[in-house]
PDB file of C-alpha atoms in Angstrom:
ATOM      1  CA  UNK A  26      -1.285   8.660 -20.868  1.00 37.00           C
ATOM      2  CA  UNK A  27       1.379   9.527 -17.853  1.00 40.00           C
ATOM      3  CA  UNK A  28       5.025   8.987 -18.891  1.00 41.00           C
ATOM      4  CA  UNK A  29       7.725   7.392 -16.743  1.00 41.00           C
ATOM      5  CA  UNK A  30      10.973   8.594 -16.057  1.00 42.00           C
ATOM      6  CA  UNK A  31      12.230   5.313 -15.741  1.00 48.00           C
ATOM      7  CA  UNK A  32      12.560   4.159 -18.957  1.00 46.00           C
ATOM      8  CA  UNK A  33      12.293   6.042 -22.807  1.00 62.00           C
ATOM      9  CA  UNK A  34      11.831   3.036 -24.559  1.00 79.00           C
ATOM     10  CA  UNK A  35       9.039   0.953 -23.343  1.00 94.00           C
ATOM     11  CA  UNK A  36       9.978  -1.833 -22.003  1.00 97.00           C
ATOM     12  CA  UNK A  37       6.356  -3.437 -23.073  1.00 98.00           C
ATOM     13  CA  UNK A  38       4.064  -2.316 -25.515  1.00 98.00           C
ATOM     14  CA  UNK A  39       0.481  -2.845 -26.463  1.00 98.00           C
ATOM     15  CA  UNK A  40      -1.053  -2.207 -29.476  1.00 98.00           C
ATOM     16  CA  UNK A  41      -4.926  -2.086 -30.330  1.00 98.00           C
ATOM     17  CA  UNK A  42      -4.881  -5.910 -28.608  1.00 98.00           C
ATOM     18  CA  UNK A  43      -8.974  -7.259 -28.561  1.00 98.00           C
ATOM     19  CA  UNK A  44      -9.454 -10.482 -26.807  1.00 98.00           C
ATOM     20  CA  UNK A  45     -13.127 -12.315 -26.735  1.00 97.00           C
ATOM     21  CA  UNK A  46     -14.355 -14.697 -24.555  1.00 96.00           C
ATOM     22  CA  UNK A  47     -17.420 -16.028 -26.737  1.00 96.00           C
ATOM     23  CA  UNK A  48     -19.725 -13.034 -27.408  1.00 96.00           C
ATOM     24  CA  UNK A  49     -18.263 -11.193 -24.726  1.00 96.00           C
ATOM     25  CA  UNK A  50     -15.549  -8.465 -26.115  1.00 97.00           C
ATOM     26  CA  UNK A  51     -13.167  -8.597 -22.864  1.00 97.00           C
ATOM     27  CA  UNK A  52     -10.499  -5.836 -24.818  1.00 98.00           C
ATOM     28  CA  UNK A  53     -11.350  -3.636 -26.413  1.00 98.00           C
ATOM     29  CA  UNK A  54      -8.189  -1.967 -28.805  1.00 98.00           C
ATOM     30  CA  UNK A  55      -6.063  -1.776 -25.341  1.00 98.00           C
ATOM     31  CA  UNK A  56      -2.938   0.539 -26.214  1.00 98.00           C
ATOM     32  CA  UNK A  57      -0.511   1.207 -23.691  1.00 97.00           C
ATOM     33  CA  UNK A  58       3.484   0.680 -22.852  1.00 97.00           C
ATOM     34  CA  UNK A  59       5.332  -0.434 -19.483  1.00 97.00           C
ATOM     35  CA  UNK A  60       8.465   1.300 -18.804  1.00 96.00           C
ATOM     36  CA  UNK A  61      11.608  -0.676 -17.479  1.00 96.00           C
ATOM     37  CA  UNK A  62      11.939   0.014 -13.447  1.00 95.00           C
ATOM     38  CA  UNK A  63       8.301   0.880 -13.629  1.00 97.00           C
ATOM     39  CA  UNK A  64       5.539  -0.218 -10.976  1.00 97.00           C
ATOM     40  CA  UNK A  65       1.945   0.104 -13.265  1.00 98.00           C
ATOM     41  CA  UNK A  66      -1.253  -1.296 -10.918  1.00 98.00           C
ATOM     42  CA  UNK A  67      -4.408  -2.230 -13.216  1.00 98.00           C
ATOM     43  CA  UNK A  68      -7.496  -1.254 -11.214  1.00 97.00           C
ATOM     44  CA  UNK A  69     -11.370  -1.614 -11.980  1.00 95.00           C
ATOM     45  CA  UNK A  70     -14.415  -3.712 -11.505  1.00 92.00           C
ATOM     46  CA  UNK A  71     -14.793  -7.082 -11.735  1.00 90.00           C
ATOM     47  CA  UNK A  72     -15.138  -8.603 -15.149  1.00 91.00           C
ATOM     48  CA  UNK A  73     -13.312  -5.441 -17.034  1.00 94.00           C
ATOM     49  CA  UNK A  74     -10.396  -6.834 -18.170  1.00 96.00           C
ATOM     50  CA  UNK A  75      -7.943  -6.326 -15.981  1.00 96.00           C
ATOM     51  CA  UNK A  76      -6.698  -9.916 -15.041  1.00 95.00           C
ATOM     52  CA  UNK A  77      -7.429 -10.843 -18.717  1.00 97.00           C
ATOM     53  CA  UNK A  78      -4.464  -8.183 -19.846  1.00 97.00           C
ATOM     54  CA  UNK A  79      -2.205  -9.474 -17.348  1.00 96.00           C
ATOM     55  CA  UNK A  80      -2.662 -12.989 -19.124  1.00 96.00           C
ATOM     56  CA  UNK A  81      -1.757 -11.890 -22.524  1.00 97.00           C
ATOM     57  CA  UNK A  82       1.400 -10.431 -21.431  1.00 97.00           C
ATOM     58  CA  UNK A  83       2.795 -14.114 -20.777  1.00 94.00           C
ATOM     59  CA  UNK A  84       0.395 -15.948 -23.138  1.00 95.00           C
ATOM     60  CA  UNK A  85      -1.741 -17.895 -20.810  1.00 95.00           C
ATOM     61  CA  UNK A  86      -4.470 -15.715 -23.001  1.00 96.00           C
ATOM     62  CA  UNK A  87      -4.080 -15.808 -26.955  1.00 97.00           C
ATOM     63  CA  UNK A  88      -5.409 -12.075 -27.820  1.00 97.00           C
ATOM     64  CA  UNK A  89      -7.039 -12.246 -30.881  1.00 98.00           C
ATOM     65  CA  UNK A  90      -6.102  -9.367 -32.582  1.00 98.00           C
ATOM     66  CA  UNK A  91      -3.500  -6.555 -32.397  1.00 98.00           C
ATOM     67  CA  UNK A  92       0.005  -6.808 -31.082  1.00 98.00           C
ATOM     68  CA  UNK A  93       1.961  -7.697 -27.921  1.00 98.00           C
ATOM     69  CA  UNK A  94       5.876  -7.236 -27.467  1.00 97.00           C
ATOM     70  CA  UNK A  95       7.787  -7.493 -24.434  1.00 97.00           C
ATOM     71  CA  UNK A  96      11.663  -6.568 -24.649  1.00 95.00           C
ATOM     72  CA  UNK A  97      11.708  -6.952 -28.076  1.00 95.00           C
ATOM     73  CA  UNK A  98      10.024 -10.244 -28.518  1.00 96.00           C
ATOM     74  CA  UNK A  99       6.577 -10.609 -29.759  1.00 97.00           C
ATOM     75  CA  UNK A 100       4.179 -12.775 -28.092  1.00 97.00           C
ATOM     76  CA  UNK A 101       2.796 -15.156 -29.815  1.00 97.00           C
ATOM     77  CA  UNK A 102       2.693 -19.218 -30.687  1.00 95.00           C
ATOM     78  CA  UNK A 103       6.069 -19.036 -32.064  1.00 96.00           C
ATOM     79  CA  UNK A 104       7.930 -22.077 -29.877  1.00 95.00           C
ATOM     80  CA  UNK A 105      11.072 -19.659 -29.862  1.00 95.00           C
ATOM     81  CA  UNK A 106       8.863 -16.640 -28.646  1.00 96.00           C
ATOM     82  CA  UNK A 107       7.391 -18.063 -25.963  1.00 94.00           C
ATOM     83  CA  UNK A 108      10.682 -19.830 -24.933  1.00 90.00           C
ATOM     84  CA  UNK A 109      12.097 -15.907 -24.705  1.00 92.00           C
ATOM     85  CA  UNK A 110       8.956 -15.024 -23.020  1.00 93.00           C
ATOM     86  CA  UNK A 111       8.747 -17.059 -20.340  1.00 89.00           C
ATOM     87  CA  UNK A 112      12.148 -16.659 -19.503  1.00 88.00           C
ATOM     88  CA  UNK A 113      11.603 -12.694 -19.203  1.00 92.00           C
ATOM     89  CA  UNK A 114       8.358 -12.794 -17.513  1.00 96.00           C
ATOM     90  CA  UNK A 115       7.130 -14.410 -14.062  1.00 95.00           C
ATOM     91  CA  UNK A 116       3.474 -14.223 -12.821  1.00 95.00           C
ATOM     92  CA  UNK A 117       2.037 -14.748  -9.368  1.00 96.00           C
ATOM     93  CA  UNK A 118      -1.644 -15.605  -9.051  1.00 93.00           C
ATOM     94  CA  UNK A 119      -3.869 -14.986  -6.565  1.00 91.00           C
ATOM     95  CA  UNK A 120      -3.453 -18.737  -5.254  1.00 90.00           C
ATOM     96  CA  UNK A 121      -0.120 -19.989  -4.746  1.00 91.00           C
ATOM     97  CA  UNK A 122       0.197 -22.981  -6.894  1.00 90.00           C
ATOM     98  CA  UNK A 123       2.934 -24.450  -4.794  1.00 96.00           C
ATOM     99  CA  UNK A 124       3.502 -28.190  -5.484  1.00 96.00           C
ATOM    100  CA  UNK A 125       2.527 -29.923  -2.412  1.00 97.00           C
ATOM    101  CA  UNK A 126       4.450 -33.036  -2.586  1.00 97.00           C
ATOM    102  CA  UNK A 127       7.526 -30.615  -2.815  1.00 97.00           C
ATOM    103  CA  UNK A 128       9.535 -28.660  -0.007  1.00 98.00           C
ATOM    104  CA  UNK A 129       9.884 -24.496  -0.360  1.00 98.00           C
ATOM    105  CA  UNK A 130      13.223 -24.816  -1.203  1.00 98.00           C
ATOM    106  CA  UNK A 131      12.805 -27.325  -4.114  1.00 97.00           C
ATOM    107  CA  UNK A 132       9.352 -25.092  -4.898  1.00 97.00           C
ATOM    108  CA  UNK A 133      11.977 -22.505  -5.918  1.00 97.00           C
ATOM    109  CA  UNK A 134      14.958 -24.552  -7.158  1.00 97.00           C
ATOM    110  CA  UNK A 135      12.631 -26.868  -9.729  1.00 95.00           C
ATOM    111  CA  UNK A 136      12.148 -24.484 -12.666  1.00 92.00           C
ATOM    112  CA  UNK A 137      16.396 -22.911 -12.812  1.00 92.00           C
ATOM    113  CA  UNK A 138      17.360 -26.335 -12.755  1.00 93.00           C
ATOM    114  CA  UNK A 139      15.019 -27.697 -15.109  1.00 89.00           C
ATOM    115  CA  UNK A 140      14.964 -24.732 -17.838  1.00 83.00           C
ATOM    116  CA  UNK A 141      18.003 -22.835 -16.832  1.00 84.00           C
ATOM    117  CA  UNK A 142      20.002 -26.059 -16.751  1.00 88.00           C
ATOM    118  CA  UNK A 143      21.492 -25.087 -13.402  1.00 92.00           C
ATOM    119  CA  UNK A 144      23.086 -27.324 -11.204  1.00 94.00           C
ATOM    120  CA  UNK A 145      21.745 -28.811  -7.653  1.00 95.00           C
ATOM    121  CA  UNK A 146      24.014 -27.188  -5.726  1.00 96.00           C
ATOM    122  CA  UNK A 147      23.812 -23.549  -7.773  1.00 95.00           C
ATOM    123  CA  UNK A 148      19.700 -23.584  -7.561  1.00 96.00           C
ATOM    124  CA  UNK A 149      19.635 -24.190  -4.132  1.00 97.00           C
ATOM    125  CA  UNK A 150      21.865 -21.403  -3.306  1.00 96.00           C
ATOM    126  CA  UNK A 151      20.013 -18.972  -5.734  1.00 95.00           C
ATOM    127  CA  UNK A 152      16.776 -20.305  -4.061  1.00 97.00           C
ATOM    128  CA  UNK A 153      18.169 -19.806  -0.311  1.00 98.00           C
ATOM    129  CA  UNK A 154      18.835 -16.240  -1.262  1.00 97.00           C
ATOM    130  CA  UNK A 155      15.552 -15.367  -2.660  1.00 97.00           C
ATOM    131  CA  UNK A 156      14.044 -17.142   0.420  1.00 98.00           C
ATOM    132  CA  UNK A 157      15.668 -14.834   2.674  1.00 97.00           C
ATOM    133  CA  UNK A 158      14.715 -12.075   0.627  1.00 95.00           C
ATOM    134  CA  UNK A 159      10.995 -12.854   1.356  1.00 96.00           C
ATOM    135  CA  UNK A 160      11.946 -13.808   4.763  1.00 96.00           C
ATOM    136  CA  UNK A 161      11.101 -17.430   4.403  1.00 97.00           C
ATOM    137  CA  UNK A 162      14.992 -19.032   4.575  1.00 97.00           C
ATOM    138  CA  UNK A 163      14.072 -20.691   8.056  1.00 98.00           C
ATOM    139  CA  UNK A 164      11.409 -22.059   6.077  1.00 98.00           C
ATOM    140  CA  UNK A 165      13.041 -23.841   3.290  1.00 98.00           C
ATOM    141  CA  UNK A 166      12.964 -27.347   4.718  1.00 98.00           C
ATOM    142  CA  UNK A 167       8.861 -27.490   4.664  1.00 98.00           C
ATOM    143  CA  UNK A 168       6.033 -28.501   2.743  1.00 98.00           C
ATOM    144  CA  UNK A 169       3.542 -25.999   1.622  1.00 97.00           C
ATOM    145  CA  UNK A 170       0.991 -27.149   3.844  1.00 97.00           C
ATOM    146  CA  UNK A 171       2.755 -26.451   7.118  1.00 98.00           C
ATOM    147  CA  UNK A 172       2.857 -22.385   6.323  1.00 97.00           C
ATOM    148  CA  UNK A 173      -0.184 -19.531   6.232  1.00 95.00           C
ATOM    149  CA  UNK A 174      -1.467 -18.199   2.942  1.00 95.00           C
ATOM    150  CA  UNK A 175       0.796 -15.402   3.264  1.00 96.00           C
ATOM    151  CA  UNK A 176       4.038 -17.494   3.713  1.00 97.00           C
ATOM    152  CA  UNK A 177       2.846 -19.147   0.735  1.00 97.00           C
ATOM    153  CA  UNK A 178       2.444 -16.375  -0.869  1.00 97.00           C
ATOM    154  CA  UNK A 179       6.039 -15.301  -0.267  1.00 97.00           C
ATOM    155  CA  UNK A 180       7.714 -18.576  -1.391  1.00 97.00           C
ATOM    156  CA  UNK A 181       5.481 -18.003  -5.128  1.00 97.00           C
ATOM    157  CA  UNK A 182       7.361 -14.565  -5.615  1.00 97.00           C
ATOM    158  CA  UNK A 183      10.549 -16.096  -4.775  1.00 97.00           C
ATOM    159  CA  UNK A 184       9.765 -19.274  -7.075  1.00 96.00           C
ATOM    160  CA  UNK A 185       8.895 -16.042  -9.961  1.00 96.00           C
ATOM    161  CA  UNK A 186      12.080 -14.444  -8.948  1.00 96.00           C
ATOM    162  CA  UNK A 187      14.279 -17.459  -9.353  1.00 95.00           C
ATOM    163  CA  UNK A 188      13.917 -17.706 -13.545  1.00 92.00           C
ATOM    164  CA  UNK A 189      15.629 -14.116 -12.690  1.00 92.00           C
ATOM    165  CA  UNK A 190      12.341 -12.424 -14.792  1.00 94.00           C
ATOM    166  CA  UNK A 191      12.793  -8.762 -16.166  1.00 95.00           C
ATOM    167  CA  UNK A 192       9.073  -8.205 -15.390  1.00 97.00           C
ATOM    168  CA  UNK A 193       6.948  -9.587 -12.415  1.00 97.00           C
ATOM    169  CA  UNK A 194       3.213  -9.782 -13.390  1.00 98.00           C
ATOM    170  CA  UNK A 195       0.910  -9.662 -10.034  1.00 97.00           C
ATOM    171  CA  UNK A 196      -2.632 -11.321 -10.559  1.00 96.00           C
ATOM    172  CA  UNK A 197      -4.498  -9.909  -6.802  1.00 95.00           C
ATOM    173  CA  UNK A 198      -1.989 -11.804  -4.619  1.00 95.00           C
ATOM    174  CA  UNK A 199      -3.237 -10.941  -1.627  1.00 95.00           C
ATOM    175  CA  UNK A 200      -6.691 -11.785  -2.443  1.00 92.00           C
ATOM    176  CA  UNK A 201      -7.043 -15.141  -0.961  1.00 90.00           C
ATOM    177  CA  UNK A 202      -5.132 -14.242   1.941  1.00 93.00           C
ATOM    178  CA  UNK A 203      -6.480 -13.380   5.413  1.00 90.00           C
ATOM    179  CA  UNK A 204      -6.221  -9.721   6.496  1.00 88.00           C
ATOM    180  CA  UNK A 205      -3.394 -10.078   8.804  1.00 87.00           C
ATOM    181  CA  UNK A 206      -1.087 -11.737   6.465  1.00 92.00           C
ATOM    182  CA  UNK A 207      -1.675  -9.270   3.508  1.00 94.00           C
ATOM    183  CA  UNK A 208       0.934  -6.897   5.310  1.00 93.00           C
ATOM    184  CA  UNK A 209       4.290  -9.408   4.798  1.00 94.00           C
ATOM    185  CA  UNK A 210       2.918  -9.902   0.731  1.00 96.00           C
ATOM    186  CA  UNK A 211       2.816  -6.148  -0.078  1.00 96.00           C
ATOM    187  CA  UNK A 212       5.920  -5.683   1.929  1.00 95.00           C
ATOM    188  CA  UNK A 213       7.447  -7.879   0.110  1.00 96.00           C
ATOM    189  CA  UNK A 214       6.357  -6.663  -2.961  1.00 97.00           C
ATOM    190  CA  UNK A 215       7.440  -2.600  -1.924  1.00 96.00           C
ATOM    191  CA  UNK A 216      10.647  -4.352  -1.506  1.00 96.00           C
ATOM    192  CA  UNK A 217      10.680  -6.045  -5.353  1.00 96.00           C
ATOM    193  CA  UNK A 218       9.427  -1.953  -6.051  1.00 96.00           C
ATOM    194  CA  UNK A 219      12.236  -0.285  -4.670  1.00 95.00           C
ATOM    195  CA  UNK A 220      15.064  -2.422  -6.370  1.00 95.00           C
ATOM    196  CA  UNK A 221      13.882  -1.034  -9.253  1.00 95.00           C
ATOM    197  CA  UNK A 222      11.587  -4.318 -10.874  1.00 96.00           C
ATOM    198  CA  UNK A 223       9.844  -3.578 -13.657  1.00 97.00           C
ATOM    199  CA  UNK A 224       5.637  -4.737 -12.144  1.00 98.00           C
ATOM    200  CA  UNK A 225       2.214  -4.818 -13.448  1.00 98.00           C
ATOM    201  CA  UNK A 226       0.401  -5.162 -10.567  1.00 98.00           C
ATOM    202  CA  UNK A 227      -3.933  -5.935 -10.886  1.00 97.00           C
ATOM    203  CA  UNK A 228      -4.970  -5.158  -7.431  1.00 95.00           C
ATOM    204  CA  UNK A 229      -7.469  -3.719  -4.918  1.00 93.00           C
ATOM    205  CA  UNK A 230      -4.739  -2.449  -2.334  1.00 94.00           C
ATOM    206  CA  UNK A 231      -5.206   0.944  -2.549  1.00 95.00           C
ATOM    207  CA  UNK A 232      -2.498   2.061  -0.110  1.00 94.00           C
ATOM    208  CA  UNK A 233       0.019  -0.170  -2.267  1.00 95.00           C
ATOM    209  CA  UNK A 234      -1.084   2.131  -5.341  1.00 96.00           C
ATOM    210  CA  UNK A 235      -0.537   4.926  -4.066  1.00 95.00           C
ATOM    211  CA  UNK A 236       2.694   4.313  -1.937  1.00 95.00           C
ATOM    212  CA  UNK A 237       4.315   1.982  -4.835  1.00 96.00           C
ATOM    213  CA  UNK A 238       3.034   2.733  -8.046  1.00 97.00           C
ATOM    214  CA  UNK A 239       4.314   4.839 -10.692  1.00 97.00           C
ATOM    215  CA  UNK A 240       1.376   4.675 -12.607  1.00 97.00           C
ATOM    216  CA  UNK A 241      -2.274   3.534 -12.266  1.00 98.00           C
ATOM    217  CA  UNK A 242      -4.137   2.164 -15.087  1.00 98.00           C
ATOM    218  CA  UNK A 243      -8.071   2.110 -14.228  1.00 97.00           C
ATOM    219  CA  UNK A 244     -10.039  -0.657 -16.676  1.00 97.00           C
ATOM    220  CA  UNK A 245     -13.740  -0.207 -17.875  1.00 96.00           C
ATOM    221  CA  UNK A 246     -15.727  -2.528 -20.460  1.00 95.00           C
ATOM    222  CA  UNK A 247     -12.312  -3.896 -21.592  1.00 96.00           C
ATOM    223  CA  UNK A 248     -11.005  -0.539 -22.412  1.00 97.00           C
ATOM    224  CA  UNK A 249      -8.474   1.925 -20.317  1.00 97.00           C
ATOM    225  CA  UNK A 250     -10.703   4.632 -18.983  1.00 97.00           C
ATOM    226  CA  UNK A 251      -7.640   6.464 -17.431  1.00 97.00           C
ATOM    227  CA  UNK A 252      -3.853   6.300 -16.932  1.00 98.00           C
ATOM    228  CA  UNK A 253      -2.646   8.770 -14.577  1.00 97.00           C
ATOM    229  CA  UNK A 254       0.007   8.900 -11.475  1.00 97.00           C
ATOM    230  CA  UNK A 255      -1.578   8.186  -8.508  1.00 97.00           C
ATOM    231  CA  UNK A 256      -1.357  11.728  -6.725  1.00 96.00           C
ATOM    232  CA  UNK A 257      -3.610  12.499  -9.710  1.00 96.00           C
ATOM    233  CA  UNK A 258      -5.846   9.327  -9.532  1.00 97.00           C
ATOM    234  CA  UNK A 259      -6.487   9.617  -6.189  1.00 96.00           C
ATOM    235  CA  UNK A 260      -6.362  13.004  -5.122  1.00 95.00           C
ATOM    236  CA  UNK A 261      -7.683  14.994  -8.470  1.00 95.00           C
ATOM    237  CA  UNK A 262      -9.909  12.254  -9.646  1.00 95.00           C
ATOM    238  CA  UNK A 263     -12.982  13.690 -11.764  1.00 94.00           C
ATOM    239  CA  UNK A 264     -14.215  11.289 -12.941  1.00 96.00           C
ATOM    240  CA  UNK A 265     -17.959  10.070 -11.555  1.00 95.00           C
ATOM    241  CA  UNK A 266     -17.325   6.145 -11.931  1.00 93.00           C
ATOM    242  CA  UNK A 267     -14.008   5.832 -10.742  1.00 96.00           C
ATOM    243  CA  UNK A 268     -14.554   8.194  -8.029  1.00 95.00           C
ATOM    244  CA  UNK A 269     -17.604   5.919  -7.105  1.00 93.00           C
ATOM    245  CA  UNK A 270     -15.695   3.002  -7.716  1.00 94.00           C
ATOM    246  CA  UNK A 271     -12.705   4.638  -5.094  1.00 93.00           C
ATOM    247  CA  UNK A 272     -15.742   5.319  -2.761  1.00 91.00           C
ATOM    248  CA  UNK A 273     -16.717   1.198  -2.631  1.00 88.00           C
ATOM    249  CA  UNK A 274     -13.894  -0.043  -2.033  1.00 82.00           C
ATOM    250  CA  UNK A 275     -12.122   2.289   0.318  1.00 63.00           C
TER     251      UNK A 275
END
């Protein structure tokens, strides 16, 4: 397993965690740590685990056995846990889940006013300043329908950003979006990178792993097959499958 320099106590860890989905055994005694400041991208074929791990970082998936701690807080049903939790981690999915009856701005604006107990006036100006940081402050006044998939997109990280999260989970966001607009999502998201967010990334953007990442994690049967930097991933890979696997989807 690769270390970071970012970080000497993990920021995450992971501990022999098994999930089932009926008789299907989705993971398998998955041990690993995320660093603080670290970018980690989960790779692998459909239906190995990947997107299942990302979900029992924030608890949308109850893992049924092992353990799960993020910043010192262990996930689990404990009302005062998941409180912590959700406060510390944001998620974007691969669709947008934008409520359609509301604007972009009050997208962003509903959860610090409603949770953090902000005011009006102080959500909208934390919203406005995430929405320029995606580049969608000229945007603020519309309804989710009026923008592309990628716009959408945008305004999701910025709604994630706005609980001011120490760790943005990435389920394939760019998935459901059209070719041309999967440039202004990554972008965004080498942006989130560079200022030093701590991201868990589960992705097919290849480019983004190797330009962004610190780490890349590839998933097999529900198990991590390897965990290596990417200039060893991709460029001294030896192993048959994933060098297959590279092969497909390259």
């Amino acid at each position: 397993m690769s270390e970071s320099s970012k970080g000497s106590t993990p920021l995450i860890t992971v501990d022999k965690v098994n999930k089932h989905f009926g008789p299907a055994h989705v993971l398998r005694d998955v041990c690993t740590h995320f660093n603080a400041g670290e970018v980690a991208v989960i790779i692998g074929s459909s239906g190995s685990g990947k997107s299942t791990l990302l979900r029992t970082l924030n608890r949308l998936e109850k893992h049924d056995s092992g353990t799960i701690v993020i910043d010192g807080i262990p996930v689990d049903d404990n009302p005062k846990h998941l409180k912590a939790l959700h406060a510390e981690v944001g998620m974007v999915f691969q669709q947008f889940n934008l409520f359609p009856h509301l604007t972009v701005l009050e997208n962003v604006s509903l959860a610090p006013r409603r949770v953090r107990g902000l005011s009006t006036a102080e959500a909208d100006q934390r919203s406005m300043s995430l929405l320029e940081k995606v580049g969608m402050q000229a945007h603020s006044h519309k309804h989710p329908f009026q923008l592309s998939g990628g716009q959408q997109q945008r305004v999701a990280i910025a709604r994630a950003l706005a609980m001011q999260p120490r760790v943005m989970l990435f389920d394939e966001p760019t998935s459901a979006l059209d070719p041309e607009t999967v440039k202004e999502v990554l972008d965004v998201m080498k942006g989130l990178a560079a200022s030093g967010m701590t991201m868990i990334v589960v992705t097919h953007e290849m480019g983004f792993a190797r330009e962004v990442a610190d780490r890349v994690l590839y998933f097999d049967k529900g198990c991590i097959l390897q965990d290596r930097p990417p200039a060893d991933f991709f460029d001294k890979q030896d192993n048959p499958r994933i060098r297959a696997f590279l092969g497909q989807i390259s």
